[in-house]
PDB file of C-alpha atoms in Angstrom:
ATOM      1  CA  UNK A   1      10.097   7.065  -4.985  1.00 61.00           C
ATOM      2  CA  UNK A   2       9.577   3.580  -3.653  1.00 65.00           C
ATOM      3  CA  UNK A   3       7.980   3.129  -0.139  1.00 70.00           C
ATOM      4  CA  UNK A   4      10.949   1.806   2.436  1.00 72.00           C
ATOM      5  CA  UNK A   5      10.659  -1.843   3.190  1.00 86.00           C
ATOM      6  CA  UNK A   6       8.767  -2.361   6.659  1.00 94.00           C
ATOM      7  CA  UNK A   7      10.784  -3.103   9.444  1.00 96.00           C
ATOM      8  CA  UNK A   8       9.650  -5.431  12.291  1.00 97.00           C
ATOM      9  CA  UNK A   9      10.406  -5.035  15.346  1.00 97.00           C
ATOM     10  CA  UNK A  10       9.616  -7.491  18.741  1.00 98.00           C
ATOM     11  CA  UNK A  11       9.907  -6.901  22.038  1.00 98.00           C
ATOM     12  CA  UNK A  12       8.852  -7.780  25.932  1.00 98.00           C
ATOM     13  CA  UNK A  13       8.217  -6.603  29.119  1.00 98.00           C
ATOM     14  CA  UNK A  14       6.767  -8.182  32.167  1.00 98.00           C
ATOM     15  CA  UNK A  15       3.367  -7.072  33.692  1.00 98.00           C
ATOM     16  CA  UNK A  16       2.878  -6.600  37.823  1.00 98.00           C
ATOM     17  CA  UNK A  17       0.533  -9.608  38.548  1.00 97.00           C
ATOM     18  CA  UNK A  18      -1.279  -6.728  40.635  1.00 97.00           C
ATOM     19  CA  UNK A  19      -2.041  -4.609  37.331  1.00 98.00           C
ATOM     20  CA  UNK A  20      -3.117  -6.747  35.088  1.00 97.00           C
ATOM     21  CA  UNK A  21      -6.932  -5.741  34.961  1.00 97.00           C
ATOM     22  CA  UNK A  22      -5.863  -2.139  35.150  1.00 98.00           C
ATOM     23  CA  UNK A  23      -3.312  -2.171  31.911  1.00 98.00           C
ATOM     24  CA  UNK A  24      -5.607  -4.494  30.475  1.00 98.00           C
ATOM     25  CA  UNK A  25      -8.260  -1.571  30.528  1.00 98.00           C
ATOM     26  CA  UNK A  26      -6.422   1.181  30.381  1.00 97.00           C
ATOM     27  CA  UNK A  27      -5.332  -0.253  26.462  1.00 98.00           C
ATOM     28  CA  UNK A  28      -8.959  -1.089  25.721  1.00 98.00           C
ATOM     29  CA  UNK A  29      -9.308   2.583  26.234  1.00 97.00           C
ATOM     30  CA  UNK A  30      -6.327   3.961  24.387  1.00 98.00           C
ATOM     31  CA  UNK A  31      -5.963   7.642  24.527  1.00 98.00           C
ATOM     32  CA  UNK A  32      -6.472   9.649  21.481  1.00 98.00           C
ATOM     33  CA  UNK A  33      -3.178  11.487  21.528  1.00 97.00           C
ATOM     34  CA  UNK A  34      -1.362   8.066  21.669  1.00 98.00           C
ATOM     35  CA  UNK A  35      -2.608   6.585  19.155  1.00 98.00           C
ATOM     36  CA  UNK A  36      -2.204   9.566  16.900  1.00 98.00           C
ATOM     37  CA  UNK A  37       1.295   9.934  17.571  1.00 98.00           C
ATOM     38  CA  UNK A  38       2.029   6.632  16.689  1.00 98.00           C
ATOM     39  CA  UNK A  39       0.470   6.695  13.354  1.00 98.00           C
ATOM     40  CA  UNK A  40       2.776  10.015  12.846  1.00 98.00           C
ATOM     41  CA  UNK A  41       6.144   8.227  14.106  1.00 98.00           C
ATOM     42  CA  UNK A  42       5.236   5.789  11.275  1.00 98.00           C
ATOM     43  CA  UNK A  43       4.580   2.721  13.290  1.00 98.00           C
ATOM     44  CA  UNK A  44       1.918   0.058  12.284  1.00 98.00           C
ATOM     45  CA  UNK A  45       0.125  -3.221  12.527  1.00 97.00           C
ATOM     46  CA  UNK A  46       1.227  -2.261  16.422  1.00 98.00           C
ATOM     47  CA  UNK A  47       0.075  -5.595  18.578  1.00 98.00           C
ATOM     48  CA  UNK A  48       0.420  -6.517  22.634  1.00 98.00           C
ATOM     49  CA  UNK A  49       0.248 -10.066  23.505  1.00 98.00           C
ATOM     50  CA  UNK A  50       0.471 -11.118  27.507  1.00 98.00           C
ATOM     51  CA  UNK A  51       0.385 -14.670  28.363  1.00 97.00           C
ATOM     52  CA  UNK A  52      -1.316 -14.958  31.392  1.00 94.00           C
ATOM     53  CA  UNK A  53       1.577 -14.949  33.510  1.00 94.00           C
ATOM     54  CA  UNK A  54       3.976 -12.293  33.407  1.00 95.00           C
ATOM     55  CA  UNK A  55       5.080 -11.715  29.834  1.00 98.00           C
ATOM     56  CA  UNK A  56       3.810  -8.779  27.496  1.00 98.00           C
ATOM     57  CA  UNK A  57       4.919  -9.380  24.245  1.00 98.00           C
ATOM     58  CA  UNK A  58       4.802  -6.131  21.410  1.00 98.00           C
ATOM     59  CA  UNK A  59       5.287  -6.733  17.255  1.00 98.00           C
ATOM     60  CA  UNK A  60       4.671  -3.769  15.327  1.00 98.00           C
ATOM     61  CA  UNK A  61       6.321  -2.705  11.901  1.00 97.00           C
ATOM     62  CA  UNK A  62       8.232   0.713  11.205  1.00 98.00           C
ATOM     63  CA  UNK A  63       7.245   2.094   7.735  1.00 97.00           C
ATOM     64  CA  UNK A  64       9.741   5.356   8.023  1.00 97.00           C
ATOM     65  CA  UNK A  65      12.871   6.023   7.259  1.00 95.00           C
ATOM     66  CA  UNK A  66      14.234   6.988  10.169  1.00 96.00           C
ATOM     67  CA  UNK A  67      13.012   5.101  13.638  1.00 95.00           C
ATOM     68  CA  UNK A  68      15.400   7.421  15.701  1.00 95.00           C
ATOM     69  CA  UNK A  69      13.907  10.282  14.550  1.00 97.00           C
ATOM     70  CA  UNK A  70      10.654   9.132  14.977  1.00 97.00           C
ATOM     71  CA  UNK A  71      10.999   8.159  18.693  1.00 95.00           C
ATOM     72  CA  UNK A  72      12.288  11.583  19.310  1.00 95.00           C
ATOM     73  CA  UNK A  73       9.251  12.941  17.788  1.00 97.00           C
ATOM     74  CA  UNK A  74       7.029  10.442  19.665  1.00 96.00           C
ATOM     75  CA  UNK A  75       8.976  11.050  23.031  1.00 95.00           C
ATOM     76  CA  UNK A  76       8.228  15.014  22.939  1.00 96.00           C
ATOM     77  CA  UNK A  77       4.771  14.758  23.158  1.00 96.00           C
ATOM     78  CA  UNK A  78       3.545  15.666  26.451  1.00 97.00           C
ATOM     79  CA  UNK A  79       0.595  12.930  26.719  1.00 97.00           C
ATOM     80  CA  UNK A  80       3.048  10.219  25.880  1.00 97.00           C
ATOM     81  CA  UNK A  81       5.392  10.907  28.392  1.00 96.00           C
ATOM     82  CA  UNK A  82       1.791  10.539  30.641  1.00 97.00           C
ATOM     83  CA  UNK A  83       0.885   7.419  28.567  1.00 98.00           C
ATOM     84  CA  UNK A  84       4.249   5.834  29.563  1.00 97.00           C
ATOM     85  CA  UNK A  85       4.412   6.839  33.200  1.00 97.00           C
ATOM     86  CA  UNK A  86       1.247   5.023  33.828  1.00 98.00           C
ATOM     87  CA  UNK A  87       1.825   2.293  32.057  1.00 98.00           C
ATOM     88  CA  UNK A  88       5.381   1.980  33.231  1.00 98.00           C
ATOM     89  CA  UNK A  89       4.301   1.631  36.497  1.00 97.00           C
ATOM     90  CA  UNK A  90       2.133  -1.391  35.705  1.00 98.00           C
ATOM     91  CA  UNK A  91       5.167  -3.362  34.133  1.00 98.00           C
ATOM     92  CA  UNK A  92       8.949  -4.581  35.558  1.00 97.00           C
ATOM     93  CA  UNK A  93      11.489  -3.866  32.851  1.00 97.00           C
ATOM     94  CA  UNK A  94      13.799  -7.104  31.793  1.00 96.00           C
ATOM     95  CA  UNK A  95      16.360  -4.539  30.976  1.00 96.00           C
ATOM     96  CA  UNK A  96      19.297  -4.138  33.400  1.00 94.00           C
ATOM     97  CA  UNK A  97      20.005  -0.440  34.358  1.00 93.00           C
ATOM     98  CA  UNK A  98      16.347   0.290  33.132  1.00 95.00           C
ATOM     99  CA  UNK A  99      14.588   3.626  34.137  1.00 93.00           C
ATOM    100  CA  UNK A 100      11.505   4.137  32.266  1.00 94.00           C
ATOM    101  CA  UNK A 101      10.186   4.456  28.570  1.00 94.00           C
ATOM    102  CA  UNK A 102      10.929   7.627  28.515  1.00 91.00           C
ATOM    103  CA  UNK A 103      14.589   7.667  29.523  1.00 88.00           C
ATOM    104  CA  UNK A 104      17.507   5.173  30.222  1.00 82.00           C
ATOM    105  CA  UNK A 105      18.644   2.456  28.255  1.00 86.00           C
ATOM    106  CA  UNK A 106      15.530   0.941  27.241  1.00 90.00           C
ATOM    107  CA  UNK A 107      12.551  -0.227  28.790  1.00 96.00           C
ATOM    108  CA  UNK A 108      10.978  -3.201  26.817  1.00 97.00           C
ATOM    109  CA  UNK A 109      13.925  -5.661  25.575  1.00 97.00           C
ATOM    110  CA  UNK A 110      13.985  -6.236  22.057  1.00 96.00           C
ATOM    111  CA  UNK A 111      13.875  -9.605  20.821  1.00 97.00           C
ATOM    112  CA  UNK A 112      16.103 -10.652  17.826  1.00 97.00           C
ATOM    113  CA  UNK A 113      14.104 -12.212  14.653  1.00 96.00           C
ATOM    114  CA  UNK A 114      15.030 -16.036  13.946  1.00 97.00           C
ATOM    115  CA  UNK A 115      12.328 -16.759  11.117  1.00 96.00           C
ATOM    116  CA  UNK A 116      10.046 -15.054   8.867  1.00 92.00           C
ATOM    117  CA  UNK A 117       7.726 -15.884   5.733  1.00 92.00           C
ATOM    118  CA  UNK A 118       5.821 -14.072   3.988  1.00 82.00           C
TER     119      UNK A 118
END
């Protein structure tokens, strides 16, 4: 059976000027857990981007076959639901009606493709 095509995905979120070092370290240090789960939920080439101002800026590609599923799967694991507390509290969500990663409509807003090459 052939592999499904990747799917990209793009997205932001802004970062509290008074957390930058901290979510700047606490990704250099990436827990374990997280990073397991995300190779599970079939998520890769998984990048943040800030630009010195406000802006966090995420690309990654989804290799499964269903991404719903998958964020389920990643959502019931205890140390992500941590993960994203923290880290929640270290960003302001461009989302309107936004409650957390965890629940609500969203918490980083997706951005829509315009170009691509391979």
């Amino acid at each position: 059976m052939a592999q499904p095509q990747p799917r990209r995905f793009a997205q932001i979120v802004h970062l509290k000027p008074s957390a930058v070092a901290a979510y700047k370290e606490c990704h250099a240090n990436v827990w374990p857990e997280i990073l397991q789960k995300i190779k599970e939920c079939n998520i890769v080439d998984y990048s943040i981007y800030f630009d010195n101002d406000r802006t966090l800026f995420a690309t990654f590609k989804y290799i499964g076959t269903d991404i719903e599923a998958d964020m389920k799967n990643m959502a019931s694991l205890p140390k992500m639901k941590e993960w994203w507390a923290m880290t929640d509290g270290m960003q302001e969500s461009p989302i309107p009606g936004a409650v957390s990663s965890a629940e609500g409509p969203g918490w980083w807003k997706p951005l829509e493709e315009v170009f691509h090459t391979d």
